Short mmCIF file of C-alpha atoms in Angstrom, two decimals:
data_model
loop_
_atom_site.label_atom_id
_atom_site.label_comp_id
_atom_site.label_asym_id
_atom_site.label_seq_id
_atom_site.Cartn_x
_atom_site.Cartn_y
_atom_site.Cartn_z
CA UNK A 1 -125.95 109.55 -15.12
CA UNK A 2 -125.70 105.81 -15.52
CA UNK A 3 -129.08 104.27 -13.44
CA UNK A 4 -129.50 101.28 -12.21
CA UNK A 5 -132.87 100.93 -11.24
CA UNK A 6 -134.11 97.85 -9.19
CA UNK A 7 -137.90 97.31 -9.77
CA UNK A 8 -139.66 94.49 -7.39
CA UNK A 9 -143.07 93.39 -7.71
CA UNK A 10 -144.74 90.53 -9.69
CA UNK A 11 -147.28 92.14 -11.33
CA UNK A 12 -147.19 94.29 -14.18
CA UNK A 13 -150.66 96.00 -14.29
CA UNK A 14 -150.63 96.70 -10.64
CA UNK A 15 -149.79 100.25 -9.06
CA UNK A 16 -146.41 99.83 -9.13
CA UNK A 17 -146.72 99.06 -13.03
CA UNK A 18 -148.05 102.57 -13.49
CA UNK A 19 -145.09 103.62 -11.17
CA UNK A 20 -142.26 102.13 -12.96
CA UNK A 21 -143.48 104.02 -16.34
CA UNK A 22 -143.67 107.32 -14.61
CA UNK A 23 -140.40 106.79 -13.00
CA UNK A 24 -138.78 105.41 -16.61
CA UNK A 25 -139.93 108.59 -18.04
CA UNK A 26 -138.93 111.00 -15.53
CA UNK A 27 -135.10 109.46 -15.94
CA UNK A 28 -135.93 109.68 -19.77
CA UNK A 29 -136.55 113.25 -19.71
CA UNK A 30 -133.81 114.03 -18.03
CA UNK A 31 -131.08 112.41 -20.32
CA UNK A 32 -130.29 109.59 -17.75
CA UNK A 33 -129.38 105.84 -19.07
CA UNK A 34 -131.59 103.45 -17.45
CA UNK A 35 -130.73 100.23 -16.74
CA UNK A 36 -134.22 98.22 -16.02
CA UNK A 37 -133.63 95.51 -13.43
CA UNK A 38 -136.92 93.96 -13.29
CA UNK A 39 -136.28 91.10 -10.77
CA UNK A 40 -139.52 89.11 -11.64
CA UNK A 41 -139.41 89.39 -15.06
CA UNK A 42 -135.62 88.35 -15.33
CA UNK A 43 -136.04 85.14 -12.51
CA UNK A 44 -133.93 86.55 -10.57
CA UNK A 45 -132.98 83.76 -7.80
CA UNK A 46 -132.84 85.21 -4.56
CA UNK A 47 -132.18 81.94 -2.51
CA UNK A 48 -128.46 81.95 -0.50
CA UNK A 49 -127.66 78.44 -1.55
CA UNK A 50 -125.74 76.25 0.50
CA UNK A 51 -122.62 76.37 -2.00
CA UNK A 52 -123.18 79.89 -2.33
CA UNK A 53 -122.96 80.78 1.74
CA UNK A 54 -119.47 78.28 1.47
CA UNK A 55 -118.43 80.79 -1.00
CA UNK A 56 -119.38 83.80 0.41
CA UNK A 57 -116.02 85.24 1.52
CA UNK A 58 -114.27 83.55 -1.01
CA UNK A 59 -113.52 86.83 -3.67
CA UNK A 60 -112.35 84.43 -6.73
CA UNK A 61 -116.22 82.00 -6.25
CA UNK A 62 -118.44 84.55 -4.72
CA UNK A 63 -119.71 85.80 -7.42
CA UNK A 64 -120.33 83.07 -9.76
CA UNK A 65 -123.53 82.80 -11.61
CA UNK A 66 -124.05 86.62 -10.62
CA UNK A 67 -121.16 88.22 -13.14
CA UNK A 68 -124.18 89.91 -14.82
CA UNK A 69 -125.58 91.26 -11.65
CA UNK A 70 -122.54 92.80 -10.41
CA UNK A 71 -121.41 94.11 -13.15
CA UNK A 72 -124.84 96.10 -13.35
CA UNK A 73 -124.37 97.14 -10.03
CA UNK A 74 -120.92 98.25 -10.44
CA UNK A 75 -121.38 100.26 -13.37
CA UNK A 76 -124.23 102.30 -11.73
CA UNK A 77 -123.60 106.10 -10.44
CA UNK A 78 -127.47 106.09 -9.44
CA UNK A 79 -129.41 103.24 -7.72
CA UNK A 80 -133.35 103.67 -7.27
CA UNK A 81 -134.78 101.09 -5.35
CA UNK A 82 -138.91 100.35 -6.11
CA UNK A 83 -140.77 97.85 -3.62
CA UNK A 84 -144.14 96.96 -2.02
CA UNK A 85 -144.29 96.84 1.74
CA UNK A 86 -145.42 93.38 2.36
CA UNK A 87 -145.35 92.03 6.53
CA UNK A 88 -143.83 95.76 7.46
CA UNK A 89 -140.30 95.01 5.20
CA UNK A 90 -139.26 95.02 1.68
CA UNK A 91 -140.22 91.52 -0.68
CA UNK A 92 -138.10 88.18 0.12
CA UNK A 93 -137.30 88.68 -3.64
CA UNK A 94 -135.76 92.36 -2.88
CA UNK A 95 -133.89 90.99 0.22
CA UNK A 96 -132.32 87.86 -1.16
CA UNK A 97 -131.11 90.53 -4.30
CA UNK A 98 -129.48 92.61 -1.64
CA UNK A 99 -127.88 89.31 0.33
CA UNK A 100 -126.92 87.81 -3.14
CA UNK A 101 -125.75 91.26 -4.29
CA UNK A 102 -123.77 92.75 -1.45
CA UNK A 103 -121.25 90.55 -1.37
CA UNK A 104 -117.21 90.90 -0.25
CA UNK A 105 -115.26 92.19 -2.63
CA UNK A 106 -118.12 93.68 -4.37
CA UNK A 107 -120.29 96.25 -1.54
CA UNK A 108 -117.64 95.85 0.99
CA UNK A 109 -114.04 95.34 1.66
CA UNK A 110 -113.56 92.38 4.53
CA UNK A 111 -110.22 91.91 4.47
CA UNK A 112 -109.75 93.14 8.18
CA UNK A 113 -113.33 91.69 10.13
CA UNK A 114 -112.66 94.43 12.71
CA UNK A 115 -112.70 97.57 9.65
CA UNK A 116 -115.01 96.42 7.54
CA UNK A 117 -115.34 99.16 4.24
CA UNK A 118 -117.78 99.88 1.83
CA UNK A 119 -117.30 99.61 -1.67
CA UNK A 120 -119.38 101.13 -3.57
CA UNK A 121 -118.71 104.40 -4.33
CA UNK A 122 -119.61 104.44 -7.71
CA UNK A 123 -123.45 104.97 -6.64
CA UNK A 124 -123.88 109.11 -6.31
CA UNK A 125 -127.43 108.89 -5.56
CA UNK A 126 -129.77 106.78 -3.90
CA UNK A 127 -133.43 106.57 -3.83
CA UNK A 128 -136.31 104.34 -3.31
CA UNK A 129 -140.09 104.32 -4.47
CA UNK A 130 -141.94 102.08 -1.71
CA UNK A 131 -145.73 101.65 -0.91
CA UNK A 132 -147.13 100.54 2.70
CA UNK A 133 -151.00 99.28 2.98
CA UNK A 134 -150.93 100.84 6.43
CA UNK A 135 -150.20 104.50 7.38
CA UNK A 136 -146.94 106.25 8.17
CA UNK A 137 -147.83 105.78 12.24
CA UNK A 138 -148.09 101.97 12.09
CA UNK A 139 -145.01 102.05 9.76
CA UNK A 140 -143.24 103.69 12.51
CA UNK A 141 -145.10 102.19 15.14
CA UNK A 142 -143.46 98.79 14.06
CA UNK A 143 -139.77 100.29 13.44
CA UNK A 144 -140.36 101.11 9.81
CA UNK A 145 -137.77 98.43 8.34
CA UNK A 146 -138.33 99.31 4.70
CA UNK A 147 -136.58 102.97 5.10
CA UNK A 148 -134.12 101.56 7.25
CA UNK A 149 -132.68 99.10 4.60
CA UNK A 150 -132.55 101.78 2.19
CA UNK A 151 -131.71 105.10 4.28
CA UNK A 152 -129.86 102.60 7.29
CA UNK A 153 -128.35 99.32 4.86
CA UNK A 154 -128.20 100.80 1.55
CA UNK A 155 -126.78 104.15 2.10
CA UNK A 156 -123.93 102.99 4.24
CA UNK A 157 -122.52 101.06 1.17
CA UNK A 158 -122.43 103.95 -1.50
CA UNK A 159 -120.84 107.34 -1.58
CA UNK A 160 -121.01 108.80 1.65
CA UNK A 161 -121.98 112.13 -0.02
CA UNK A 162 -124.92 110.62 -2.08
CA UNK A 163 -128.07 111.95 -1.30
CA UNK A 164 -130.80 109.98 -0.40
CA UNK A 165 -134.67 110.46 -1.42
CA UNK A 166 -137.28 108.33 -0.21
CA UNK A 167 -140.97 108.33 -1.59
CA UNK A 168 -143.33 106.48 0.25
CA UNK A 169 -147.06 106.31 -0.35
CA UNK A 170 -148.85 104.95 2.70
CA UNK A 171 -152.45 103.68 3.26
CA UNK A 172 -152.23 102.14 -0.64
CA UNK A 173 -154.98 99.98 0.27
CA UNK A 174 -157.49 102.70 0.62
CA UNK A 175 -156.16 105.60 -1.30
CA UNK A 176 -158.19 107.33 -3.17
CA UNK A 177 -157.20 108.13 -7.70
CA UNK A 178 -156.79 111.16 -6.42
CA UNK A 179 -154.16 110.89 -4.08
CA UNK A 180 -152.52 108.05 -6.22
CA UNK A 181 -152.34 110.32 -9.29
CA UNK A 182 -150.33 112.86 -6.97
CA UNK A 183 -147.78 110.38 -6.11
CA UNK A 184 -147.12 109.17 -9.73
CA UNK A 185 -147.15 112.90 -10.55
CA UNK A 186 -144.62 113.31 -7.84
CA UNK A 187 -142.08 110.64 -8.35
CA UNK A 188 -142.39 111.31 -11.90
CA UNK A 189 -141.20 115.32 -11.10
CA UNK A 190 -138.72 113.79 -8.95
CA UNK A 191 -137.11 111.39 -11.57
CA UNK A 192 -136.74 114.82 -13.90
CA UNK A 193 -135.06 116.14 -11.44
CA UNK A 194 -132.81 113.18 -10.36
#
């Protein structure tokens, strides 16, 4: 399966460091090809310019300066999503790829405003790898936005028989090597089995 795999945090000895290499070899086990979208490390720029909201609807300008991006995202059959939880939601960085990303013509079909259709089909899976600093109850407690955009926002764009798999680790803050080694060791499992 051809995976695109959207990887958001700045720094690269941090948990999510150790994540991303358990999660590259899970999909390397299993015979997938990877497609590393490392948002910091490429510069991604996730500001909605002014010329770029004018273009917006426009399908022959909207996606100029992205052509690289979409076509990434359009060859994909698998899209994992890996984030920090930072203010209860996913990073600005992660948001502005999805605004800059999901564009007419590309995630959706706007042609009539009142059906509006999603587009991409080509994603057969979905999945996300996401930490929170605070437990699962204050997650939920304050509506839980970061498994909304993916099992809410995301999933209404793909394959409507994708499944979606969300792996959360909460209470990052305090947990314990133990309990951190089980979650790589799980998401790794879970990438071998993607």
């Amino acid at each position: 399966m051809r995976v695109l795999y959207v990887y958001c945090h700045p720094v690269a000895e941090s948990f999510h460091g150790a994540l991303r290499a358990v999660t590259l070899a899970g999909l390397a086990r299993a015979g997938h090809e990877v497609d590393l979208c490392d948002l910091y490390a490429e510069g991604f720029d996730p500001v909605l310019s002014a010329a770029a909201h004018r273009a917006y609807h426009d399908l022959a300008a909207n996606r100029r300066g992205l052509e690289a991006y979409v076509e990434r995202l359009l060859w994909a059959e698998g899209l994992i999503l890996q984030f920090p939880t930072w203010c209860y939601g996913a990073p600005a960085m992660l948001k502005g790829f999805l605004d800059r990303l999901f564009l007419p013509g590309v995630a959706f079909d706007f042609n009539d405003p009142a059906d509006v259709k999603p587009l991409l089909r080509n994603v057969r899976r979905l999945s996300a790898i996401v930490t929170y600093g605070r437990s699962r109850v204050h997650a939920w407690y304050m509506g839980d936005p970061p498994r909304k955009l993916v099992t809410h926002y995301v999933r209404w764009f793909v394959d409507p028989a994708a499944p979606v798999r969300y792996h959360a680790l909460y209470r990052l803050n305090t947990a314990s090597e133990e309990v951190r080694a089980r979650f790589l060791a799980r998401v790794e499992l879970e990438m071998e089995r993607y």
